[in-house]
XYZ file of C-alpha atoms in Angstrom:
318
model
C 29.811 -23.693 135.065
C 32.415 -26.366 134.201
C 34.120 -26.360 130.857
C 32.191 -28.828 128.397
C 29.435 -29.073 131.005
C 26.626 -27.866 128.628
C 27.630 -30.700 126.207
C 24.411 -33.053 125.346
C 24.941 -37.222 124.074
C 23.284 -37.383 121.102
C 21.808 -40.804 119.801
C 23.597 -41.957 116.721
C 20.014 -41.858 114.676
C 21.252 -37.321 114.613
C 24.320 -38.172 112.393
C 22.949 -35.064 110.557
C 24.767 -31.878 109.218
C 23.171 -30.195 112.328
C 24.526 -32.362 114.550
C 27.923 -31.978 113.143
C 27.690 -28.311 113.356
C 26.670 -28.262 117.464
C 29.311 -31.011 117.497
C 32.215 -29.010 115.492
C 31.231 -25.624 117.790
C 31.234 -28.032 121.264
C 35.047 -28.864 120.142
C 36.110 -25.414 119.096
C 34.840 -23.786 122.350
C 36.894 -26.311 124.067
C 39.910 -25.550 122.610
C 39.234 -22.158 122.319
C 38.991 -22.196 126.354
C 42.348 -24.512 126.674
C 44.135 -21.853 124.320
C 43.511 -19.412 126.727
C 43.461 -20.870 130.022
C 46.147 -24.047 129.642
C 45.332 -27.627 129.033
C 43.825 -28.931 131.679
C 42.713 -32.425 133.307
C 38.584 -30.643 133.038
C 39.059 -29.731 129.660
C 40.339 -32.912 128.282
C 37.552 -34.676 130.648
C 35.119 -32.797 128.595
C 36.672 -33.623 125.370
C 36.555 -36.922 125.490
C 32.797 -36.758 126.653
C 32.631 -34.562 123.563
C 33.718 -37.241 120.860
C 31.492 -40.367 123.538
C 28.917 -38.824 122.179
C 30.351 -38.824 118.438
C 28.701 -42.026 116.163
C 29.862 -44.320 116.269
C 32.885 -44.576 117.968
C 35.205 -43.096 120.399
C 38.775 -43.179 121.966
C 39.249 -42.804 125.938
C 42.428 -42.240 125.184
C 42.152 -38.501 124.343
C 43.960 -36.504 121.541
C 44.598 -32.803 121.408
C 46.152 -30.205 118.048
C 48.882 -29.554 120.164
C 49.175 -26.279 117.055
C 45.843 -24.840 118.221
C 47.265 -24.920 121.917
C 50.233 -24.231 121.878
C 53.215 -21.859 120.966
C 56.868 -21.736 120.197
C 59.054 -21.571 123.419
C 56.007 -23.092 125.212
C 56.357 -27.059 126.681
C 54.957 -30.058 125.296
C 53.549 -31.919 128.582
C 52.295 -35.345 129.461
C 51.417 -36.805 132.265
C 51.461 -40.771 131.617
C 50.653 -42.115 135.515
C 53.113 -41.214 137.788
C 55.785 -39.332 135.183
C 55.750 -36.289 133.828
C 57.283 -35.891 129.997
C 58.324 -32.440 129.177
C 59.828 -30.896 126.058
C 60.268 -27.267 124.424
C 57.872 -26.490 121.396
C 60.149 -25.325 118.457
C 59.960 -22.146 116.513
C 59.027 -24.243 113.193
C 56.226 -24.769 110.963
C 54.157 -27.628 111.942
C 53.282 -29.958 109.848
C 49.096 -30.327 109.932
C 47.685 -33.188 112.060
C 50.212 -32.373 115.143
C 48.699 -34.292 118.194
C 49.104 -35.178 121.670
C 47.726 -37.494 124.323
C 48.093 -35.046 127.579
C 47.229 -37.739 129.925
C 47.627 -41.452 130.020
C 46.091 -43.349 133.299
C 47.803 -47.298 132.981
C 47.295 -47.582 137.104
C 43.843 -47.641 137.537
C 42.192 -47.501 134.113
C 38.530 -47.230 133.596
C 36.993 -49.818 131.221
C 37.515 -47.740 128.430
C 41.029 -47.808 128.740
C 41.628 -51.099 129.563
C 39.410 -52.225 126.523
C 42.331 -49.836 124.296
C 45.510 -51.246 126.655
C 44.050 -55.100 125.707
C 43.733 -54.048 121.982
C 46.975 -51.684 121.569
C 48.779 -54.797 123.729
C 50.301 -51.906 126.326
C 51.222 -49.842 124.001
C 50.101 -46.371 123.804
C 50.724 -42.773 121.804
C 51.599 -39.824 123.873
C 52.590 -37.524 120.824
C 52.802 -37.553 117.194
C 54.645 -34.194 115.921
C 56.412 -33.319 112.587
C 57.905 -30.225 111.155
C 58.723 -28.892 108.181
C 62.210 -27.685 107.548
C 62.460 -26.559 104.121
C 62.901 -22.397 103.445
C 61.558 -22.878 100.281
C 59.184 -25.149 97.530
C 62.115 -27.077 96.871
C 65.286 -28.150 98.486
C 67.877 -30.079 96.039
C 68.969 -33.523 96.641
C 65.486 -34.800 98.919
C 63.161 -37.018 97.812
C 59.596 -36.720 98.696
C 58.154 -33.879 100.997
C 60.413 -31.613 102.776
C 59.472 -32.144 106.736
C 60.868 -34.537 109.641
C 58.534 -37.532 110.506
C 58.817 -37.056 113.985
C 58.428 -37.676 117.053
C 56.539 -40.136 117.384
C 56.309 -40.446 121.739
C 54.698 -44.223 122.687
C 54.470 -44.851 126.250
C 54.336 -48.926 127.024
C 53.006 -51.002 129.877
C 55.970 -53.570 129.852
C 54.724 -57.786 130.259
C 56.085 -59.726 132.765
C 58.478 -61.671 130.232
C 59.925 -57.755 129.417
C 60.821 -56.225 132.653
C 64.524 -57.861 132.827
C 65.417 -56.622 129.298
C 64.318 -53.286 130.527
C 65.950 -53.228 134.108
C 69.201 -51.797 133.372
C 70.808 -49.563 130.640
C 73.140 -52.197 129.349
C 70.494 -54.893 129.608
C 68.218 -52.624 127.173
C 70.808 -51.543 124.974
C 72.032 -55.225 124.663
C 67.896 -56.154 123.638
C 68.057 -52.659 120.726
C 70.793 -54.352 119.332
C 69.166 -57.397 118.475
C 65.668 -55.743 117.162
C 68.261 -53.521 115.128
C 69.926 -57.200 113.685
C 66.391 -58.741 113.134
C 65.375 -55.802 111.001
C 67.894 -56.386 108.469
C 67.190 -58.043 105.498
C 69.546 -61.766 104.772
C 71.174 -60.845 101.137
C 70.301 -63.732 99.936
C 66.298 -63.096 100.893
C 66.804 -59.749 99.153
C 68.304 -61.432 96.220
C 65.692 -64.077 95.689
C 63.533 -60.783 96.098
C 64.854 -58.756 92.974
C 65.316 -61.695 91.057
C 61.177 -62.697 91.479
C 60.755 -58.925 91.142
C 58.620 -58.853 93.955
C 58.972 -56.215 97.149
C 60.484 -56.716 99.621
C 59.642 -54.430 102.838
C 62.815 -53.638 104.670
C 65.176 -54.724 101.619
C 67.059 -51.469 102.330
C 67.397 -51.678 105.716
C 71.326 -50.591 107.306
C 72.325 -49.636 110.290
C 73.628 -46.461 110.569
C 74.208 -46.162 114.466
C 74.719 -49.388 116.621
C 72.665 -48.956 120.049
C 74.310 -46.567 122.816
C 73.852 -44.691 125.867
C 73.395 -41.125 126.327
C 72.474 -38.790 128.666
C 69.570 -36.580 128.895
C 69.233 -34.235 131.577
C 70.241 -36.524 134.189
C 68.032 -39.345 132.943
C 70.011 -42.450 130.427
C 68.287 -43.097 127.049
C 69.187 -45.885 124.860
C 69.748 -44.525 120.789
C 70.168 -45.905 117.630
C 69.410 -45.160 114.225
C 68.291 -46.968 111.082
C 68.929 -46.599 107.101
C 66.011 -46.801 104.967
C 66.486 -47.206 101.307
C 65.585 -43.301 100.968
C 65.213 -42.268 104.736
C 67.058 -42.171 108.657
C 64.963 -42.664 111.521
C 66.706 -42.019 114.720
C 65.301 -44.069 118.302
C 65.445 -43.477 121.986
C 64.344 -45.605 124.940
C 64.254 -45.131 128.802
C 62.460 -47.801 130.954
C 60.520 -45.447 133.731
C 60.480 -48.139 136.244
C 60.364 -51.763 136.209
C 56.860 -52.235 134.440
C 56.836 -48.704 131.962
C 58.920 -47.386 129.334
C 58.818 -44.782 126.715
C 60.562 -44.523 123.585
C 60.439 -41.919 120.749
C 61.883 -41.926 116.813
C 62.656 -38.894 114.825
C 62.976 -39.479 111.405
C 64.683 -37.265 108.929
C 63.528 -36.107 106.014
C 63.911 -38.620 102.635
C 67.377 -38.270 101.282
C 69.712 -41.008 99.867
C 71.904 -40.845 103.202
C 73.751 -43.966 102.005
C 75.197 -42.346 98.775
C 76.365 -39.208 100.430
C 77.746 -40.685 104.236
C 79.479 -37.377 104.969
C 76.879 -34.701 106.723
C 78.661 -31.680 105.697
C 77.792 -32.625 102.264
C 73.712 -32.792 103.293
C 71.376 -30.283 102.004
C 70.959 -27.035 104.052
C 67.538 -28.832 104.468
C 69.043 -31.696 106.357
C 71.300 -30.186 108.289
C 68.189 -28.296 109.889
C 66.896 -31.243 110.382
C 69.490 -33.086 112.897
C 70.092 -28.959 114.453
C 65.619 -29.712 115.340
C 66.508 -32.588 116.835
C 69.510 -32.335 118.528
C 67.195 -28.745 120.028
C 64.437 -30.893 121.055
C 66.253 -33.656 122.537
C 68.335 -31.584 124.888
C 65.221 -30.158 126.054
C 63.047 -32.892 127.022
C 62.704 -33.877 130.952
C 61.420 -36.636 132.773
C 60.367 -36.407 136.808
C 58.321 -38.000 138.816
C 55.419 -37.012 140.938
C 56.115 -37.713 144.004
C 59.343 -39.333 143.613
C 60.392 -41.471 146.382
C 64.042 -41.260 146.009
C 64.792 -44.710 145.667
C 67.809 -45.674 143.270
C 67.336 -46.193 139.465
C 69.545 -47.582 136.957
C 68.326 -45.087 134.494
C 68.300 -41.588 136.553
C 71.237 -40.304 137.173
C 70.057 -37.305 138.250
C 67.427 -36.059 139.349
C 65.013 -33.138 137.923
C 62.104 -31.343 138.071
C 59.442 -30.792 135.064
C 59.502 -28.175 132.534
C 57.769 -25.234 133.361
C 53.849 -25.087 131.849
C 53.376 -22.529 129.573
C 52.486 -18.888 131.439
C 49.970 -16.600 129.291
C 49.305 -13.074 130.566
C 45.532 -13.738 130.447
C 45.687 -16.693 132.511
C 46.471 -14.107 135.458
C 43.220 -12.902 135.071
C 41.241 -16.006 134.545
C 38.492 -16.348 137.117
C-alpha cells in the first residue's frame, strides 16, 4: 500500500477534536515512515494531500520538521526544478520550528502552485533553519535570545526585467550593492526621526561588508552583510540560470557589533556563531540534473550532489 494512501478528505463541517486526532496520527505516521525510510517525492505527495484535506486552508507548497527527519552529519536536500541544493546538517541544537520545502516544481506547476507563485510574486522558501549556540542560560554581552536566525533558503523565479542583473557575477554584485545603499537610512531622515520621537525601521542600518564574490565549491555566490542597530545578517546569491536564483541570509545572534568592531573581542557565543556558518557554507553544493554542460558565468566547476542520508534500516526496507 502506498504511504498516506489510507488518508480520507474530510469536509470542513468535522473540524472536531476527533478529527484533529485522526488528522495529528495521519501526519505522525508520515513522518514516522520518512524518518525511517528517507524523504521521499510519495511521502511528501501524501503530505500535502494530508493538510488538502485540513479546514480551511492548505499550501501546495509542502513543508517538512527537517528535526524529526533528520540527523547531524546527515544532508539538507532540495530539489527546486532542475537543481539540486545540498548542505551538511550540523551537530547543534535546533531551534523549534526548523522547516524545509524538499521540492519546488516552477516548470510545470499545477494550479496550486501557480495560484502561490502569482501571490508570493516568484518567490519561494526552500528552508528556514536556526540554531542555538549558547553552552549555557546566559552568555554575557548578547542581547535577546542566544541562537542564529538562519538560514533562511528562498528560491526565485526571476521577471523578464531581472534576468540581465542576474546574468553575470559582476552584473549581480553591481545590483547587491545598490539594494545594500537603498537600505540605509539618509541622516537627516533619521534625524527628523528622533527629533519627532517616532521609529524609524532601518534607522540603524550600516554596512558592514560591501558586496563580493566568493567561491563555493566550484559554484560563485555573491555576499554581503548588513548592521542592524543590535544584529548582523550575512547574504548570499547565485543566479541558477538565466530565469532562477537562490539566495540565503544567516543572521547572527543580537550583539552590539558596532561598539565592539574587533571579533576577537566577541563573546565565545559569537564566535560559534560565524565557526556554524563558515561550517555550513563550505558544505553546501549545487548540481544539476541532467546538466548539459553548457558554459555558465556562475559555475566554475562543476559538482555532483551531496550524498542522501544512508540509515542501516533503509537496507532492509521492503
Amino acid at each position: 500500500m502506498l504511504i498516506g494512501a489510507s488518508i480520507q478528505t474530510y469536509a470542513a463541517s468535522e473540524n472536531t477534536e476527533a478529527w484533529w486526532q485522526r488528522y495529528g496520527d495521519e501526519r505522525d505516521a508520515l513522518y514516522s515512515h520518512m524518518r525511517r525510510y528517507g524523504i521521499h517525492r510519495e511521502g511528501v505527495a501524501a503530505m500535502r494531500r494530508l493538510t488538502e484535506s485540513a479546514p480551511p486552508y492548505f499550501d501546495p507548497h509542502v513543508s517538512l520538521a527537517s528535526e524529526k527527519l533528520l540527523n547531524p552529519g546527515e544532508y539538507y536536500r532540495f530539489e527546486m526544478d532542475e537543481f539540486i541544493l545540498s548542505m551538511k546538517v550540523p551537530d547543534m541544537r535546533a531551534v523549534p520550528g526548523n522547516w524545509i520545502w524538499p521540492y519546488t516544481n516552477t516548470r510545470t506547476p499545477d494550479s496550486g502552485m501557480e495560484k502561490l507563485l502569482a501571490r508570493e510574486k516568484g518567490a519561494l522558501k526552500v528552508a528556514s533553519l536556526g540554531w542555538y549556540i549558547c553552552r549555557g542560560l546566559f552568555s554575557p554581552g548578547l542581547f535577546g535570545r542566544c541562537e542564529t536566525a538562519g538560514m533562511l533558503f528562498v528560491y526565485r523565479v526571476l521577471q523578464p526585467e531581472e534576468r540581465l542583473r542576474f546574468s553575470t557575477p559582476e552584473r549581480l554584485r553591481e545590483l547587491s550593492g545598490e539594494v545594500l545603499k537603498n537600505s540605509i537610512r539618509p541622516r537627516d531622515e533619521v534625524e527628523r526621526a528622533i527629533q519627532a520621537g517616532s521609529f524609524l525601521s532601518g534607522a540603524g542600518n550600516r554596512i558592514h561588508l560591501d558586496p563580493e564574490s566568493v567561491v563555493i565549491n566550484g559554484r560563485v555566490w555573491v555576499r554581503n552583510a548588513m548592521d542592524s542597530s543590535y544584529g548582523r545578517r550575512y547574504s548570499y546569491m547565485t543566479a541558477l540560470s538565466s530565469d532562477r536564483m537562490v539566495g540565503f541570509g544567516f543572521g547572527l545572534p543580537e550583539y552590539d557589533y558596532s561598539a565592539d568592531p574587533d571579533p576577537a573581542a566577541y563573546p565565545a557565543a559569537i564566535k560559534r556563531a560565524y565557526a556554524l556558518m563558515e561550517e555550513l557554507v563550505a558544505s553546501l553544493r549545487i548540481a544539476r540534473v541532467n546538466d548539459d554542460g553548457l558554459p555558465d558565468p556562475f559555475v566554475i566547476e562543476r559538482v555532483e550532489p551531496a550524498p542522501l542520508p544512508v540509515r542501516e534500516k533503509l537496507q532492509t526496507a521492503q
